[in-house]
Amino acid sequence: MTGGFDRLLTATEFERFDAELKSLDGSTQPAVPAGRLPEKGRQPHTVTQHQERIWLAQQQDPDKVLRHAQTYRLGGTPDIARLARAVDAMVEALPELAMRYRFSDEGELVKFLSHGPDGTLEFIKAENQQGAVSLVLSAQKAHWDSEAEPPFKVLLIFGGQEVILSLLMHRILEEVCSPEDVLRSLAAAYDSKVIAAPAPHQVKHFEPDFPGLAPVTWLRRGEGLADTAVFDFNGTPGLLPTGDRLARRFGTLLEPVLNHTQVYSSSDHATLLARVGIRFAQFLCKLGGHERIEAIFPARQTGSLTDHCGGFARSDSFAVSIGRDMAPEEGEWQVLSHLNAVSRSEKHDNNAMAADLPKVWIQRLADPKTIVPTDTLAFDRIPLPTYEARTDFELAVGFDTEGSTILELVTGQRIRRHAGSLVLDLFSEYLRNPEGLSITTGKQLLQGESACVSDAPFHTRQGTSLDVTAIQAAILQEFRDALAVADLTPDDDFFDFGGHSLVATRIIGRLLHDHGIEVRFNDLFGNPTAAGLARHATLVDGASESAGNHNVEIRNGKASDAATPLAFAQMSLWKIYSALGYREIFNLPFALDFLDPVDETVFEAAFGDLMKRHAALRTLYFETEEGDVLQKVVPVEELVTYKWFWTSTESAGADRNAEAIYCFDLAKELPVRLRFLTDPKTGRQVLSFLFHHLALDEWSVNLMMDELVEAYRARSLGVAPEWPDEPAPFHEFARKQVQSGVNARHLAFWTDMLGDAPRELVLFTNDPKLPDEPATDDCSVAGGWVEMRLESDVSEGLYAIAKENSASLFNVVYGAISAALQALGGLSDLVIGTSAAGRTDPDYFDTIGYFTTVVAHRVRFGDDPTVGTLIGNIKDMINGSMPFTDIPIDLVEDALGMTPGMDHLFDVFIQIHAQNKLNGNLPAPDGGTIAFRQVDPDKHESHLGLQFEVMEEVIDGNRAIRVLMSYQARRYSPTQVDAIRASVMSMFTQFSRGDASNMNISQLARS
């Protein structure tokens, strides 16, 4: 029994509870059978094959919920002390409930009884029933530590004037006892009766494969049909999680719709089950546009509680194939034949399920009183949503005491949040008037003119007139999700709330992939509100089929045991990395200065969660004897054999700058090194956050920081983080890309643009070639880099001109830097390199990995354009090239016959670091925050002639822009560097003027 009740009960309640426990003597304790399993000194026991399979499945996927939860309101005034002793007696009689699982010294999985408290009973206090439901769901989805926790737990929840009992059972118990067995045993112990040993259960190995139904098209409600009262058992939004993957439950009470007597015999329940179940299957068949659907029924109608899942329920069921146009009576006869055979103890055909048919599960809604014959405890079942994986639709059917039909529908995790209430409402009408409810398939709908609301994405034929309101709603939701602004309105500007090109890439991909809505980058930049963009959208047919990868292995997030080749972008890095002797050139030496104390142990656990979630963070890279470069994911269970984290205590004497230039041995070491240090000046904790670039890009860094905050929040509370879904692993992207090969049309786009572009940048034509000048004490020109911090009014002016020209900040900064270089060198043509996200497949938007490609664009200055024209041209050039950014620059250079490692298409590189999330806060356990700020790494000479890194930062709500310019000292003298810096800063100032858009570039240069 769990201790610490004083934290859960008031002082008065605790005194009463303690007194009642002490008042019990041996004569009042429940009897237990003499033949129960002995403890035998608590030595290990052998596990069954099924238990080993379930245990392994849980270890492989710790986030998978395999606990079943059933919750009851206890009627009357239950004796809590007596109930607590009953739980102890039941666990003593059924020791499997308290077993732990671990590997023995011989390497075998064994189960054993704990020497300490068995941990099967917990007392909790809640404000009300909804609070109790929330507590049960939290307990259900919590990770199971099989070596420290039992697979069974009883929660006794005191909520206001109610006592709520919740039973949590892990699927590892399926063979030895069922929820019915536990409930009967608990009632027997409470009544001081003998606890009967449950009979072993034969369990099928069943895992829902979620074949699902085709996208359902919803039609308008028919005229003149009354509303059905549909009750949502999923709790209030303030108490139940809204973003978690819950299977949701809905219920309704109908007036009598079937002819049956008021004597509730098993035959009445069987008839009800058959008639309603067959009609529900036909209803879904028509609603989803199927020719046939398979309905799964329970083989036995007595002795079973409602709402099982997995092996608890699927072990004794049969399937009936239902045609959309078949007579319902035919299906009823098949169901009743099966049930009658079982009732006569005849062998029934426990037929296999068809793999090619959508499925619906039908269950009998049972009254606990029929399962647990006791007068001392009254169990009133509380319907719950659940975290257990469920199929799309499960319908339970039963009677109430007044003879009305009860319907209870569970919708699986893949079904939209509120779809269940609509499905149940429509089906209720269908039962009352099958001919009066018009149901049309999605295919027929496209050929008609009926207005509709669709559960499917907005797919239609190219050029079909659009429902602008519906499209606006989809765009607005994607804006809100991407910008994390829940109250964004249709008229709010995307860029005013932190939008930039990377976020735009994500939104455009999501709209096409998830909704079949196609928008262009220029449409979004020119119409940056949901209302404006909706008017420029195009619906495309079959978008989701073409955009997604639909790869089962990816969806499961399983790392392949086989090594895979590098993606194109990775291979571009590797060529340079190997040519320069595998040095630290592609280190990403981030550093975080923690302004508040951070728990290093919690941080390690939180980042460990990310490494398990994202395969790229636990990948090795190596060359074969044949010269191929491959990557191989380290299995999660092998992570403990790699060292990647050091506490500040372990790091005594270590130097952050030395850590930043650490040379990874990528064939043997993970591409991640996290080392906490103590700053000798401030005494604060500083994290050396070192990554190899092969493992992640900038998109990944921001994604990683978002998830790290959530993981730290969870780990600081002592639980594992809950993720809404699993990201597709990066190595699968690499494998698919290499298998597909280089897209010749995409490659031609770049060679056509850059084939005759100038190969050399000359800015100072009148200066003689000078030897490098020695470094000075002036930090502005020493060390190969300079920093330019923009004044607040200049930064805001750049944001304003971006908005005025429907452009991004990057377009404006790119234009200002190119104009500054043009003014210095009198250029007519300039090639500038930049990085592109490289994520053209939305399936990988939530994946950490290196997708970024380096591309080159060509800026032609022509006849002295205005600032507005220059910004517009740059915007069109960059946005127009987005679909072709899967081609890295080295493949373009190869195609143009340039010498690898010697010739380059560009000598200037511009990159923006937008909305950098390396400045932020971690949540503290006390509700406060732990602030951290990025520490700039030491700068080194550029590997190009000139490189500009634009840092767009938002700290405590204040946005700022600074630019880091690195250069090759052998190419530019300190005097020339000063001239470049002065020209760039001057052009930033000129661009920020309110009238700059209409001014010619030459005017700004003269100013």
PDB file of N, CA, C and O in Angstrom, residues 97 162 189 211 256 304 338 364 632 742 755 816 821:
ATOM      1  N   LEU A  97      -0.419  -9.363  -9.775  1.00  0.00           N
ATOM      2  CA  LEU A  97      -0.737  -7.940  -9.820  1.00  0.00           C
ATOM      3  C   LEU A  97       0.409  -7.080  -9.308  1.00  0.00           C
ATOM      4  O   LEU A  97       0.499  -5.898  -9.643  1.00  0.00           O
ATOM      5  N   GLU A 162     -17.767  12.585  -3.367  1.00  0.00           N
ATOM      6  CA  GLU A 162     -17.720  11.295  -4.053  1.00  0.00           C
ATOM      7  C   GLU A 162     -16.432  10.553  -3.751  1.00  0.00           C
ATOM      8  O   GLU A 162     -15.389  11.155  -3.483  1.00  0.00           O
ATOM      9  N   ALA A 189     -13.155  -9.758  -1.616  1.00  0.00           N
ATOM     10  CA  ALA A 189     -12.325  -9.412  -0.465  1.00  0.00           C
ATOM     11  C   ALA A 189     -13.026  -8.410   0.435  1.00  0.00           C
ATOM     12  O   ALA A 189     -12.952  -8.487   1.666  1.00  0.00           O
ATOM     13  N   PRO A 211      -6.400   0.225 -39.900  1.00  0.00           N
ATOM     14  CA  PRO A 211      -6.603   0.322 -41.345  1.00  0.00           C
ATOM     15  C   PRO A 211      -7.426   1.542 -41.697  1.00  0.00           C
ATOM     16  O   PRO A 211      -7.231   2.157 -42.740  1.00  0.00           O
ATOM     17  N   PRO A 256     -36.985   4.018 -27.258  1.00  0.00           N
ATOM     18  CA  PRO A 256     -36.960   2.652 -27.779  1.00  0.00           C
ATOM     19  C   PRO A 256     -37.147   2.617 -29.292  1.00  0.00           C
ATOM     20  O   PRO A 256     -38.078   3.193 -29.826  1.00  0.00           O
ATOM     21  N   SER A 304     -18.738  -9.975 -19.104  1.00  0.00           N
ATOM     22  CA  SER A 304     -17.718  -9.114 -19.682  1.00  0.00           C
ATOM     23  C   SER A 304     -18.086  -7.656 -19.490  1.00  0.00           C
ATOM     24  O   SER A 304     -19.226  -7.252 -19.730  1.00  0.00           O
ATOM     25  N   HIS A 338     -23.745 -16.852 -34.750  1.00  0.00           N
ATOM     26  CA  HIS A 338     -22.507 -16.971 -33.979  1.00  0.00           C
ATOM     27  C   HIS A 338     -22.805 -16.967 -32.482  1.00  0.00           C
ATOM     28  O   HIS A 338     -22.298 -17.805 -31.729  1.00  0.00           O
ATOM     29  N   ARG A 364     -20.867  -4.863 -26.319  1.00  0.00           N
ATOM     30  CA  ARG A 364     -22.063  -4.836 -25.475  1.00  0.00           C
ATOM     31  C   ARG A 364     -21.800  -3.936 -24.285  1.00  0.00           C
ATOM     32  O   ARG A 364     -20.764  -4.037 -23.624  1.00  0.00           O
ATOM     33  N   LYS A 632      24.721   5.326 -39.885  1.00  0.00           N
ATOM     34  CA  LYS A 632      24.048   4.235 -39.198  1.00  0.00           C
ATOM     35  C   LYS A 632      23.536   4.738 -37.863  1.00  0.00           C
ATOM     36  O   LYS A 632      24.266   5.351 -37.087  1.00  0.00           O
ATOM     37  N   VAL A 742      19.226  12.397 -58.622  1.00  0.00           N
ATOM     38  CA  VAL A 742      19.210  13.840 -58.836  1.00  0.00           C
ATOM     39  C   VAL A 742      18.119  14.189 -59.840  1.00  0.00           C
ATOM     40  O   VAL A 742      18.018  13.577 -60.908  1.00  0.00           O
ATOM     41  N   GLY A 755      25.077  29.591 -65.520  1.00  0.00           N
ATOM     42  CA  GLY A 755      26.074  29.140 -66.491  1.00  0.00           C
ATOM     43  C   GLY A 755      27.031  30.223 -66.939  1.00  0.00           C
ATOM     44  O   GLY A 755      28.238  29.978 -67.073  1.00  0.00           O
ATOM     45  N   ALA A 816      20.064  45.162 -49.243  1.00  0.00           N
ATOM     46  CA  ALA A 816      20.943  46.220 -48.745  1.00  0.00           C
ATOM     47  C   ALA A 816      22.410  45.820 -48.858  1.00  0.00           C
ATOM     48  O   ALA A 816      23.261  46.640 -49.268  1.00  0.00           O
ATOM     49  N   LEU A 821      27.645  46.351 -51.796  1.00  0.00           N
ATOM     50  CA  LEU A 821      28.768  45.791 -52.568  1.00  0.00           C
ATOM     51  C   LEU A 821      28.760  46.352 -53.988  1.00  0.00           C
ATOM     52  O   LEU A 821      29.828  46.604 -54.579  1.00  0.00           O
TER      53      LEU A 821
END
